[in-house]
CSV table of C-alpha atoms in Angstrom, one decimal:
chain,number,residue,atom,x,y,z
A,149,MET,CA,45.8,-116.5,-7.9
A,150,GLU,CA,42.6,-118.4,-7.5
A,151,PHE,CA,41.9,-119.4,-3.9
A,152,THR,CA,40.6,-122.9,-4.5
A,153,TRP,CA,40.3,-125.7,-1.9
A,154,ASN,CA,43.5,-127.3,-3.2
A,155,TYR,CA,45.3,-124.0,-2.6
A,156,VAL,CA,43.8,-123.0,0.8
A,157,ALA,CA,43.5,-126.4,2.6
A,158,PRO,CA,47.3,-126.9,3.0
A,159,LEU,CA,47.6,-123.4,4.3
A,160,ILE,CA,44.9,-124.1,6.9
A,161,PHE,CA,46.6,-127.2,8.1
A,162,MET,CA,50.0,-125.4,8.2
A,163,ALA,CA,48.4,-122.7,10.4
A,164,VAL,CA,46.9,-125.3,12.7
A,165,MET,CA,50.3,-127.0,13.0
A,166,GLY,CA,52.0,-123.7,13.6
A,167,LEU,CA,49.5,-122.8,16.3
A,168,ALA,CA,49.9,-126.2,18.0
A,169,LEU,CA,53.7,-125.9,18.1
A,170,LEU,CA,53.6,-122.3,19.3
A,171,ALA,CA,51.2,-123.2,22.1
A,172,TYR,CA,53.5,-126.2,23.0
A,173,VAL,CA,56.7,-124.1,23.1
A,174,VAL,CA,55.0,-121.4,25.3
A,175,LEU,CA,53.0,-123.7,27.6
A,176,ASP,CA,55.4,-126.6,28.0
A,177,GLY,CA,58.3,-124.2,27.8
A,178,TYR,CA,57.6,-122.7,31.2
A,179,ASP,CA,57.3,-126.1,32.9
A,180,LEU,CA,60.5,-127.2,31.2
A,181,GLY,CA,62.0,-124.0,32.5
A,182,VAL,CA,60.8,-124.7,36.1
A,183,GLY,CA,62.5,-128.1,35.8
A,184,ILE,CA,65.8,-126.5,34.6
A,185,LEU,CA,65.7,-124.2,37.6
A,186,LEU,CA,64.9,-127.0,40.1
A,187,PRO,CA,68.5,-127.8,41.2
A,188,TRP,CA,69.0,-124.2,42.5
A,189,ALA,CA,66.1,-124.4,44.9
A,190,SER,CA,65.8,-125.7,48.5
A,191,ASP,CA,63.9,-128.9,49.2
A,192,ASP,CA,60.8,-127.1,50.4
A,193,ASP,CA,60.9,-124.8,47.4
A,194,LYS,CA,61.3,-127.7,45.0
A,195,ASP,CA,57.9,-129.1,46.2
A,196,VAL,CA,56.2,-125.7,45.6
A,197,MET,CA,57.9,-125.4,42.1
A,198,VAL,CA,56.7,-128.8,41.1
A,199,SER,CA,53.2,-128.1,42.5
A,200,SER,CA,53.0,-124.9,40.4
A,201,ILE,CA,53.1,-126.9,37.2
A,202,GLY,CA,51.4,-130.0,38.6
A,203,PRO,CA,47.9,-129.5,37.1
A,204,PHE,CA,49.2,-128.2,33.8
A,205,TRP,CA,52.4,-129.9,32.5
A,206,ASP,CA,50.9,-133.1,31.2
A,207,ALA,CA,48.1,-131.3,29.3
A,208,ASN,CA,50.6,-128.9,27.9
A,209,GLU,CA,52.2,-131.7,26.0
A,210,THR,CA,48.9,-132.3,24.2
A,211,TRP,CA,49.9,-129.5,21.9
A,212,LEU,CA,53.0,-131.3,20.8
A,213,VAL,CA,50.9,-134.4,20.0
A,214,LEU,CA,48.5,-132.3,17.9
A,215,GLY,CA,51.3,-130.5,16.0
A,216,VAL,CA,53.2,-133.8,15.2
A,217,GLY,CA,49.9,-135.5,14.3
A,218,VAL,CA,48.9,-132.8,11.8
A,219,LEU,CA,52.4,-133.0,10.3
A,220,LEU,CA,51.9,-136.8,9.9
A,221,VAL,CA,48.5,-136.8,8.4
A,222,ALA,CA,48.4,-133.6,6.5
A,223,PHE,CA,52.0,-133.4,5.3
A,224,PRO,CA,53.3,-137.0,5.1
A,225,GLN,CA,56.2,-136.3,2.8
A,226,ALA,CA,57.5,-133.6,5.1
A,227,HIS,CA,56.9,-135.8,8.2
A,228,GLY,CA,59.1,-138.5,6.7
A,229,MET,CA,61.8,-136.1,5.7
A,230,VAL,CA,61.8,-134.2,9.0
A,231,LEU,CA,61.7,-137.1,11.4
A,232,SER,CA,64.3,-139.1,9.4
A,233,ALA,CA,66.7,-136.1,9.6
A,234,LEU,CA,66.0,-135.5,13.3
A,235,TYR,CA,65.7,-139.1,14.5
A,236,LEU,CA,68.4,-138.8,17.2
A,237,PRO,CA,67.3,-135.5,18.8
A,238,VAL,CA,63.7,-136.7,18.7
A,239,VAL,CA,64.7,-139.8,20.7
A,240,VAL,CA,66.6,-137.6,23.2
A,241,MET,CA,63.6,-135.3,23.6
A,242,LEU,CA,61.2,-138.3,24.2
A,243,VAL,CA,63.6,-139.9,26.7
A,244,GLY,CA,63.8,-136.6,28.5
A,245,LEU,CA,60.0,-136.2,28.6
A,246,VAL,CA,59.6,-139.8,29.8
A,247,LEU,CA,62.2,-139.1,32.6
A,248,ARG,CA,60.2,-136.0,33.6
A,249,GLY,CA,56.9,-137.9,33.7
A,250,VAL,CA,58.3,-140.7,35.8
A,251,ALA,CA,60.2,-138.4,38.2
A,252,PHE,CA,57.2,-136.2,38.6
A,253,ASP,CA,55.1,-139.0,40.1
A,254,PHE,CA,57.8,-140.9,41.9
A,255,ARG,CA,59.3,-138.0,43.7
A,256,VAL,CA,56.1,-137.4,45.6
A,257,LYS,CA,55.9,-140.9,47.0
A,258,ALA,CA,59.7,-141.6,47.3
A,259,HIS,CA,61.4,-142.0,50.7
A,260,ALA,CA,63.5,-139.0,51.8
A,261,ASN,CA,66.8,-140.6,50.7
A,262,HIS,CA,65.5,-141.3,47.2
A,263,LYS,CA,63.8,-137.9,46.6
A,264,PRO,CA,67.1,-136.1,45.5
A,265,LEU,CA,67.5,-138.7,42.7
A,266,TRP,CA,64.0,-138.1,41.3
A,267,ASN,CA,64.6,-134.3,41.5
A,268,ALA,CA,67.8,-134.7,39.6
A,269,LEU,CA,66.1,-136.8,37.0
A,270,PHE,CA,63.3,-134.3,36.6
A,271,ALA,CA,65.8,-131.5,36.1
A,272,ALA,CA,67.9,-133.7,33.7
A,273,GLY,CA,64.9,-134.6,31.7
A,274,SER,CA,63.9,-131.0,31.4
A,275,LEU,CA,67.3,-129.9,30.2
A,276,ALA,CA,67.7,-132.8,27.8
A,277,SER,CA,64.3,-132.2,26.2
A,278,SER,CA,65.0,-128.4,25.9
A,279,MET,CA,68.4,-128.9,24.3
A,280,ALA,CA,67.0,-131.5,21.9
A,281,GLN,CA,64.2,-129.2,20.8
A,282,GLY,CA,66.8,-126.4,20.3
A,283,TRP,CA,68.9,-128.7,18.1
A,284,MET,CA,65.9,-129.7,16.1
A,285,LEU,CA,64.9,-126.1,15.5
A,286,GLY,CA,68.4,-125.2,14.4
A,287,SER,CA,68.6,-128.1,12.0
A,288,TYR,CA,65.2,-127.3,10.6
A,289,VAL,CA,66.1,-123.7,9.9
A,290,THR,CA,69.3,-124.7,8.0
A,291,GLY,CA,67.5,-127.3,5.9
A,292,PHE,CA,69.2,-130.1,7.8
A,293,ASP,CA,72.7,-128.9,6.8
A,294,HIS,CA,75.3,-131.2,8.3
A,295,GLY,CA,78.2,-129.0,7.4
A,296,LEU,CA,80.3,-127.2,10.1
A,297,TRP,CA,78.3,-124.0,10.1
A,298,GLY,CA,75.0,-125.8,10.1
A,299,LEU,CA,76.1,-127.9,13.1
A,300,LEU,CA,77.4,-124.9,15.0
A,301,PHE,CA,74.1,-123.1,14.4
A,302,SER,CA,72.1,-126.0,15.7
A,303,ALA,CA,74.4,-126.3,18.7
A,304,GLY,CA,73.9,-122.5,19.3
A,305,ILE,CA,70.1,-122.9,19.4
A,306,ALA,CA,70.4,-126.0,21.6
A,307,LEU,CA,72.1,-123.8,24.2
A,308,THR,CA,69.8,-120.8,23.6
A,309,LEU,CA,66.4,-122.5,24.0
A,310,PRO,CA,67.1,-123.8,27.6
A,311,ALA,CA,68.0,-120.2,28.6
A,312,ALA,CA,64.8,-118.9,27.1
A,313,TYR,CA,62.8,-121.7,28.8
A,314,ALA,CA,64.4,-120.9,32.1
A,315,MET,CA,63.3,-117.3,31.8
A,316,LEU,CA,59.8,-118.5,31.0
A,317,GLY,CA,60.0,-120.7,34.1
A,318,ALA,CA,61.2,-117.9,36.3
A,319,GLY,CA,58.4,-115.7,35.0
A,320,TRP,CA,55.9,-118.4,35.8
A,321,LEU,CA,57.2,-118.8,39.4
A,322,ILE,CA,57.1,-115.1,39.9
A,323,MET,CA,53.3,-115.2,39.1
A,324,LYS,CA,52.5,-118.4,40.9
A,325,THR,CA,54.5,-118.0,44.2
A,326,ASP,CA,55.2,-115.4,46.8
A,327,GLY,CA,57.6,-114.7,49.6
A,328,ALA,CA,61.2,-116.1,49.5
A,329,LEU,CA,60.6,-118.4,46.5
A,330,GLN,CA,59.2,-115.5,44.4
A,331,ALA,CA,62.3,-113.4,45.3
A,332,ARG,CA,64.5,-116.3,44.3
A,333,ALA,CA,62.6,-116.6,41.0
A,334,VAL,CA,63.3,-112.9,40.3
A,335,ALA,CA,67.0,-113.5,41.1
A,336,TRP,CA,67.1,-116.5,38.7
A,337,GLY,CA,65.4,-114.4,36.0
A,338,SER,CA,68.0,-111.7,36.5
A,339,ARG,CA,70.9,-114.2,36.1
A,340,VAL,CA,69.5,-115.8,33.0
A,341,PHE,CA,68.5,-112.6,31.3
A,342,TRP,CA,71.9,-111.6,29.8
A,343,PRO,CA,72.9,-115.0,28.7
A,344,MET,CA,69.5,-115.4,27.0
A,345,LEU,CA,69.7,-111.9,25.4
A,346,LEU,CA,73.2,-112.5,24.1
A,347,ALA,CA,72.3,-115.9,22.7
A,348,LEU,CA,69.1,-114.6,21.1
A,349,ALA,CA,71.0,-111.7,19.5
A,350,GLY,CA,73.7,-114.1,18.2
A,351,ILE,CA,71.2,-116.5,16.7
A,352,SER,CA,69.2,-113.7,15.2
A,353,LEU,CA,72.3,-112.4,13.4
A,354,ALA,CA,73.5,-115.8,12.4
A,355,THR,CA,70.2,-117.0,10.9
A,356,PRO,CA,70.3,-114.9,7.7
A,357,LEU,CA,73.9,-115.9,7.3
A,358,VAL,CA,73.3,-119.7,7.3
A,359,SER,CA,70.2,-119.4,5.0
A,360,ALA,CA,70.2,-117.4,1.8
A,361,THR,CA,66.4,-117.8,1.7
A,362,VAL,CA,66.0,-116.1,5.1
A,363,PHE,CA,68.5,-113.4,4.2
A,364,ALA,CA,66.5,-112.5,1.0
A,365,LYS,CA,63.2,-112.4,3.0
A,366,TRP,CA,64.5,-110.0,5.6
A,367,PHE,CA,67.0,-107.7,3.8
A,368,SER,CA,65.2,-106.9,0.5
A,369,LEU,CA,63.5,-103.5,-0.1
A,370,PRO,CA,60.9,-102.6,0.9
A,371,GLU,CA,60.4,-105.7,3.1
A,372,VAL,CA,63.1,-104.6,5.5
A,373,PHE,CA,61.1,-101.5,6.5
A,374,ALA,CA,57.8,-103.4,6.7
A,375,LEU,CA,59.4,-106.0,9.1
A,376,LEU,CA,61.1,-103.4,11.3
A,377,PRO,CA,58.2,-103.5,13.9
A,378,ILE,CA,59.0,-107.1,14.8
A,379,PRO,CA,62.6,-106.5,16.2
A,380,LEU,CA,61.5,-103.2,17.7
A,381,ALA,CA,58.6,-104.8,19.5
A,382,CYS,CA,60.9,-107.6,20.6
A,383,ALA,CA,63.4,-105.0,22.0
A,384,ALA,CA,60.6,-103.3,23.9
A,385,ALA,CA,59.5,-106.6,25.4
A,386,LEU,CA,63.0,-107.4,26.5
A,387,TRP,CA,63.4,-103.9,28.0
A,388,ALA,CA,60.1,-104.3,30.0
A,389,LEU,CA,61.3,-107.8,31.1
A,390,HIS,CA,64.6,-106.5,32.4
A,391,HIS,CA,63.1,-103.4,34.0
A,392,VAL,CA,60.8,-105.5,36.2
A,393,LEU,CA,63.5,-107.9,37.1
A,394,VAL,CA,65.9,-105.1,38.4
A,395,ASN,CA,63.1,-103.4,40.3
A,396,PRO,CA,61.7,-105.9,42.8
A,397,GLY,CA,59.2,-103.3,44.1
A,398,ILE,CA,57.3,-103.7,40.8
A,399,VAL,CA,56.9,-107.4,41.5
A,400,LYS,CA,55.8,-106.7,45.1
A,401,ALA,CA,53.2,-104.3,43.7
A,402,GLY,CA,51.6,-107.1,41.8
A,403,TYR,CA,53.1,-106.6,38.3
A,404,GLY,CA,55.4,-109.7,38.3
A,405,TRP,CA,53.2,-111.1,35.5
A,406,VAL,CA,55.0,-108.7,33.2
A,407,VAL,CA,58.1,-111.0,33.2
A,408,PHE,CA,56.1,-113.9,32.0
A,409,ALA,CA,54.0,-111.9,29.5
A,410,ALA,CA,57.1,-110.2,28.0
A,411,THR,CA,58.9,-113.5,27.6
A,412,VAL,CA,55.9,-115.0,25.9
A,413,LEU,CA,55.7,-112.0,23.6
A,414,VAL,CA,59.3,-112.5,22.6
A,415,PHE,CA,58.5,-116.2,21.8
A,416,VAL,CA,55.5,-115.1,19.7
A,417,LEU,CA,57.4,-112.5,17.8
A,418,ALA,CA,60.2,-115.0,17.1
A,419,PHE,CA,57.7,-117.5,15.9
A,420,PHE,CA,56.0,-115.2,13.4
A,421,GLY,CA,59.4,-114.0,12.2
A,422,LEU,CA,60.5,-117.6,11.6
A,423,ALA,CA,57.2,-118.4,9.9
A,424,TYR,CA,57.7,-115.4,7.6
A,425,SER,CA,61.2,-116.5,6.9
A,426,LEU,CA,60.3,-120.0,5.9
A,427,PHE,CA,57.0,-119.6,4.1
A,428,PRO,CA,56.0,-121.2,1.7
A,429,TYR,CA,58.4,-123.9,2.5
A,430,ILE,CA,57.6,-126.6,5.0
A,431,VAL,CA,61.2,-127.9,4.6
A,432,ILE,CA,63.2,-124.9,3.6
A,433,ASP,CA,64.4,-124.8,0.0
A,434,ARG,CA,63.3,-128.4,-0.5
A,435,LEU,CA,59.5,-128.9,-0.1
A,436,ASN,CA,56.8,-126.3,-0.1
A,437,VAL,CA,53.5,-126.6,1.7
A,438,TRP,CA,51.5,-127.7,-1.4
A,439,GLU,CA,54.0,-130.3,-2.5
A,440,ALA,CA,54.1,-131.8,1.0
A,441,ALA,CA,50.3,-131.9,1.5
A,442,SER,CA,48.0,-134.9,1.4
A,443,ALA,CA,45.4,-135.2,-1.4
A,444,PRO,CA,42.7,-132.5,-1.2
A,445,GLN,CA,40.0,-135.2,-0.6
A,446,SER,CA,42.0,-136.5,2.4
A,447,LEU,CA,42.4,-133.0,3.8
A,448,ALA,CA,38.6,-132.5,3.5
A,449,VAL,CA,38.0,-135.5,5.7
A,450,LEU,CA,40.8,-134.5,8.1
A,451,MET,CA,39.3,-131.0,8.4
A,452,VAL,CA,36.3,-132.6,10.2
A,453,GLY,CA,38.5,-134.2,12.8
A,454,VAL,CA,40.5,-131.0,13.3
A,455,GLY,CA,37.3,-129.0,13.5
A,456,ILE,CA,36.3,-131.1,16.5
A,457,THR,CA,39.6,-131.7,18.1
A,458,LEU,CA,41.1,-128.2,18.1
A,459,PRO,CA,38.2,-126.4,19.9
A,460,VAL,CA,38.1,-129.2,22.5
A,461,ILE,CA,41.8,-128.8,23.2
A,462,ILE,CA,41.5,-125.0,23.4
A,463,GLY,CA,38.4,-125.3,25.6
A,464,TYR,CA,39.8,-127.6,28.2
A,465,THR,CA,43.1,-125.7,28.2
A,466,VAL,CA,41.3,-122.5,29.0
A,467,PHE,CA,39.1,-124.3,31.6
A,468,MET,CA,42.1,-125.9,33.3
A,469,TYR,CA,44.0,-122.7,33.7
A,470,ARG,CA,40.9,-120.9,35.1
A,471,VAL,CA,40.3,-123.7,37.6
A,472,PHE,CA,43.8,-124.0,38.9
A,473,TRP,CA,44.9,-120.4,38.7
A,474,GLY,CA,46.3,-118.8,41.8
A,475,LYS,CA,49.3,-119.2,44.0
A,476,ALA,CA,50.9,-122.6,44.3
A,477,GLY,CA,51.4,-124.6,47.5
A,478,ALA,CA,53.3,-127.7,48.4
A,479,LEU,CA,52.4,-130.7,46.2
A,480,SER,CA,50.6,-133.6,47.8
A,481,TYR,CA,48.8,-136.7,46.6
A,482,GLY,CA,47.2,-137.4,49.9
A,483,PRO,CA,48.1,-140.2,52.3
């Protein structure tokens, strides 16, 4: 096959969109997870938990804007098809993100008797956004199947993703806090581990059953042997995650970061497994990446913008995490 601009350009933009969405899921995933865990913390711990994500959470959502923006300008046919099919969960997600943003700022300045309300809204917005994202992912994988099995599959991922985000959030708190809150984060991670594992296993087994395309990709020879390292690496990451959670001495020795890193690895492996399952479709079984792409001339112009924007986003993300790295304290905006 000749690798012309017409062939390669849509693949480049699909890779950029995939990178943006993966970065969003990992980076905003942990702060959504912290929000989900918020109701189980004391009032003082709530302040530290919110503080731990304070410098990052708003910038993390930049990756979602980039991913959806690339979908809109580079794959307009897919954008219309996807957002039309997912209109309701997208609205729920956006309402949840707005609730989080408002509650984040208002809880700091609120009077003591109003603060529980803003904490509850922050947690509710985090949970609603997470479940909506899970529903969207499930619907996307099934090709927007509105039959019984398609709806059950989407509902399963809607329940799975918050559990995975909560594990990311617990791992983040283990890294960013110490003392009693760190111990509570280990306990939260231990409690959410088995529900997350069972849900991930169930979804992994169900995915090939709800999509003949995915089944053919994973269970044909010799592909099944070539793909074996992905589930094996995922199993190893989950083992390491559980091993640290049940051995608090490892956390005290300074290796608590393993919980977060192992959870991120599971997300990355799941992402690449899903990307392999869906390629070359951008809407499975309906629209491939070349059919959905804008005109090659448009992509050439857009490439200039992406070439400027993407390095800037990566650069300030790295800079932000370097500047604000370290243990978190109570959140304060001054007098």
